[in-house]
Amino acid sequence: MKPLSPGSTIGILGGGQLGRMLATAAARLGFDVIILDPEPDCPASRVSARHLAAPYDDAEALKVLAGSCGVVTVEFENVPAAALETLIALGVPVAPGPRALAIAQDRVDEKTFLNGAGAPTVAFAAASTAGEAAGAAEALGGRVLIKTRREGYDGKGQAWAASAGEAGAVFRALGERPVIVEAPADFRRELSIIAARGWDGAVAAFPLAENTHVQGILRRSVAPAAVSPDQVLEAGEIARRILDGLDYVGVIGIELFELGDGRLLVNEIAPRVHNSGHWTQDGAAIDQFEQHVRAVTGWPLGPAHATARVEMTNLLGDEVTQWAALAADPTCRLHLYGKREARPGRKMAHVNRMSDL
Ligand code: AMP
């Protein structure tokens, strides 16, 4: 794609904090942004040129986007892939494309794709009945993690079965929906790699982050993670295989398990900028938001090396009331999302605590 000129407009499907930070990065490069998000007053709407408050598959809104934008992207992976197909049919470039979204929306399709692309995962099986779930658990060694194939996030829609005998009950507790049955990953740490691919196939990866989850929600990322040179190469190779296999354009988040012997397995992919990449705002040569804007607009990818060590902590719910103390701490960089209501567990802000490399 010919590089999009400053002054052009970028469409973003989704208007949460990721859209807000993308819109800010886009503005810095001279672009205008139109957000499509059904929620009035969403975080990104207040830093963007225009907000279309309509469902993601609203025909009129998609027509406006296609007519106004040089490219359309997403900040949210559960946008219907059909909305992206419609935009492409209307003649506007879309990045990442509908196939990447569709694959990331279904945990079985995702792990099937990953293994086919040479990116290893835990052993798994699909199940659509309690009997199939029990059979899959038996084949995978008894103790398994069962997850709904679709619409799970932040640890929701998943539960452990201690044995094949329990798997049927867990399947029913998850709502008798199609599931993936996964062997346990005996991991030492959770890591992630944020990488980008341009329209020309160029790839750039940020250093790895080490992530801590509490009750399925990311609490903290430390980057650059302490990893061996071999692991850096392995993670980079995994990222390249995934990006090339999806013919992907934009930034992707790849969550990894580090096993006891140091090997890396892919847990899941997020076809968008990622919470575990927020450290790059204050600790990398350019951040993941600018990198995504550069990738989707056909600009050259920017340098992705670390410039500082960062501990990123999410501020959930009323933890955001700590803002004044954090603002007074010279080692901290605060990023607030402008959300009106601090519901328990809701991601309200993050803080990057800086130290020297
Ligand atoms: P997910 O929704 O797939 O990202 O899973 C949420 C969290 O559950 C992960 O960050 C891991 O801590 C844990 N988890 C997911 N899959 C597995 C697995 N197969 N074995 C062990 N832990 C897992």
PDB file of N, CA and C in Angstrom, residues 136-138 140-146 159-167 181-186:
ATOM      1  N   ALA A 136     -12.436 -36.194  25.557  1.00  0.00           N
ATOM      2  CA  ALA A 136     -11.245 -35.389  25.290  1.00  0.00           C
ATOM      3  C   ALA A 136     -10.369 -35.321  26.531  1.00  0.00           C
ATOM      4  N   ALA A 137     -10.999 -35.141  27.711  1.00  0.00           N
ATOM      5  CA  ALA A 137     -10.237 -35.069  28.960  1.00  0.00           C
ATOM      6  C   ALA A 137      -9.485 -36.383  29.187  1.00  0.00           C
ATOM      7  N   GLU A 138     -10.162 -37.483  28.953  1.00  0.00           N
ATOM      8  CA  GLU A 138      -9.544 -38.814  29.096  1.00  0.00           C
ATOM      9  C   GLU A 138      -8.299 -38.915  28.200  1.00  0.00           C
ATOM     10  N   LEU A 140      -6.520 -36.568  27.023  1.00  0.00           N
ATOM     11  CA  LEU A 140      -5.477 -35.580  27.335  1.00  0.00           C
ATOM     12  C   LEU A 140      -4.869 -35.812  28.725  1.00  0.00           C
ATOM     13  N   GLY A 141      -5.269 -36.891  29.383  1.00  0.00           N
ATOM     14  CA  GLY A 141      -4.599 -37.254  30.638  1.00  0.00           C
ATOM     15  C   GLY A 141      -5.403 -36.963  31.895  1.00  0.00           C
ATOM     16  N   GLY A 142      -6.675 -36.545  31.759  1.00  0.00           N
ATOM     17  CA  GLY A 142      -7.534 -36.391  32.938  1.00  0.00           C
ATOM     18  C   GLY A 142      -7.760 -34.943  33.316  1.00  0.00           C
ATOM     19  N   ARG A 143      -6.773 -34.306  33.957  1.00  0.00           N
ATOM     20  CA  ARG A 143      -6.943 -32.921  34.402  1.00  0.00           C
ATOM     21  C   ARG A 143      -6.810 -31.994  33.191  1.00  0.00           C
ATOM     22  N   VAL A 144      -7.840 -31.179  32.971  1.00  0.00           N
ATOM     23  CA  VAL A 144      -7.853 -30.317  31.780  1.00  0.00           C
ATOM     24  C   VAL A 144      -8.483 -28.961  32.109  1.00  0.00           C
ATOM     25  N   LEU A 145      -8.153 -27.982  31.273  1.00  0.00           N
ATOM     26  CA  LEU A 145      -8.811 -26.673  31.349  1.00  0.00           C
ATOM     27  C   LEU A 145      -9.797 -26.609  30.183  1.00  0.00           C
ATOM     28  N   ILE A 146     -11.062 -26.339  30.518  1.00  0.00           N
ATOM     29  CA  ILE A 146     -12.097 -26.282  29.480  1.00  0.00           C
ATOM     30  C   ILE A 146     -12.501 -24.822  29.296  1.00  0.00           C
ATOM     31  N   ALA A 159     -12.939 -23.103  32.963  1.00  0.00           N
ATOM     32  CA  ALA A 159     -12.884 -23.747  34.283  1.00  0.00           C
ATOM     33  C   ALA A 159     -12.087 -25.044  34.172  1.00  0.00           C
ATOM     34  N   TRP A 160     -11.446 -25.396  35.283  1.00  0.00           N
ATOM     35  CA  TRP A 160     -10.663 -26.633  35.333  1.00  0.00           C
ATOM     36  C   TRP A 160     -11.571 -27.819  35.628  1.00  0.00           C
ATOM     37  N   ALA A 161     -11.262 -28.960  35.034  1.00  0.00           N
ATOM     38  CA  ALA A 161     -11.842 -30.246  35.440  1.00  0.00           C
ATOM     39  C   ALA A 161     -10.688 -31.065  35.999  1.00  0.00           C
ATOM     40  N   ALA A 162     -10.852 -31.554  37.246  1.00  0.00           N
ATOM     41  CA  ALA A 162      -9.749 -32.274  37.893  1.00  0.00           C
ATOM     42  C   ALA A 162      -9.539 -33.652  37.291  1.00  0.00           C
ATOM     43  N   SER A 163     -10.561 -34.168  36.614  1.00  0.00           N
ATOM     44  CA  SER A 163     -10.471 -35.519  36.044  1.00  0.00           C
ATOM     45  C   SER A 163     -11.466 -35.615  34.889  1.00  0.00           C
ATOM     46  N   ALA A 164     -11.321 -36.689  34.099  1.00  0.00           N
ATOM     47  CA  ALA A 164     -12.264 -36.898  32.990  1.00  0.00           C
ATOM     48  C   ALA A 164     -13.688 -37.002  33.524  1.00  0.00           C
ATOM     49  N   GLY A 165     -13.846 -37.572  34.726  1.00  0.00           N
ATOM     50  CA  GLY A 165     -15.175 -37.724  35.329  1.00  0.00           C
ATOM     51  C   GLY A 165     -15.862 -36.385  35.593  1.00  0.00           C
ATOM     52  N   GLU A 166     -15.061 -35.362  35.825  1.00  0.00           N
ATOM     53  CA  GLU A 166     -15.629 -34.041  36.124  1.00  0.00           C
ATOM     54  C   GLU A 166     -15.916 -33.218  34.868  1.00  0.00           C
ATOM     55  N   ALA A 167     -15.356 -33.643  33.738  1.00  0.00           N
ATOM     56  CA  ALA A 167     -15.373 -32.790  32.541  1.00  0.00           C
ATOM     57  C   ALA A 167     -16.798 -32.507  32.057  1.00  0.00           C
ATOM     58  N   VAL A 181     -10.951 -28.210  24.901  1.00  0.00           N
ATOM     59  CA  VAL A 181     -10.449 -28.910  26.090  1.00  0.00           C
ATOM     60  C   VAL A 181      -8.930 -28.897  25.972  1.00  0.00           C
ATOM     61  N   GLU A 182      -8.262 -28.298  26.967  1.00  0.00           N
ATOM     62  CA  GLU A 182      -6.814 -28.118  26.859  1.00  0.00           C
ATOM     63  C   GLU A 182      -6.062 -28.895  27.928  1.00  0.00           C
ATOM     64  N   ALA A 183      -4.939 -29.504  27.516  1.00  0.00           N
ATOM     65  CA  ALA A 183      -4.023 -30.093  28.493  1.00  0.00           C
ATOM     66  C   ALA A 183      -3.418 -28.964  29.323  1.00  0.00           C
ATOM     67  N   PRO A 184      -3.100 -29.236  30.597  1.00  0.00           N
ATOM     68  CA  PRO A 184      -2.494 -28.168  31.407  1.00  0.00           C
ATOM     69  C   PRO A 184      -1.102 -27.808  30.894  1.00  0.00           C
ATOM     70  N   ALA A 185      -0.831 -26.518  30.841  1.00  0.00           N
ATOM     71  CA  ALA A 185       0.526 -26.066  30.525  1.00  0.00           C
ATOM     72  C   ALA A 185       1.248 -25.949  31.866  1.00  0.00           C
ATOM     73  N   ASP A 186       2.315 -26.716  32.026  1.00  0.00           N
ATOM     74  CA  ASP A 186       3.057 -26.680  33.287  1.00  0.00           C
ATOM     75  C   ASP A 186       4.084 -25.551  33.158  1.00  0.00           C
TER      76      ASP A 186
END
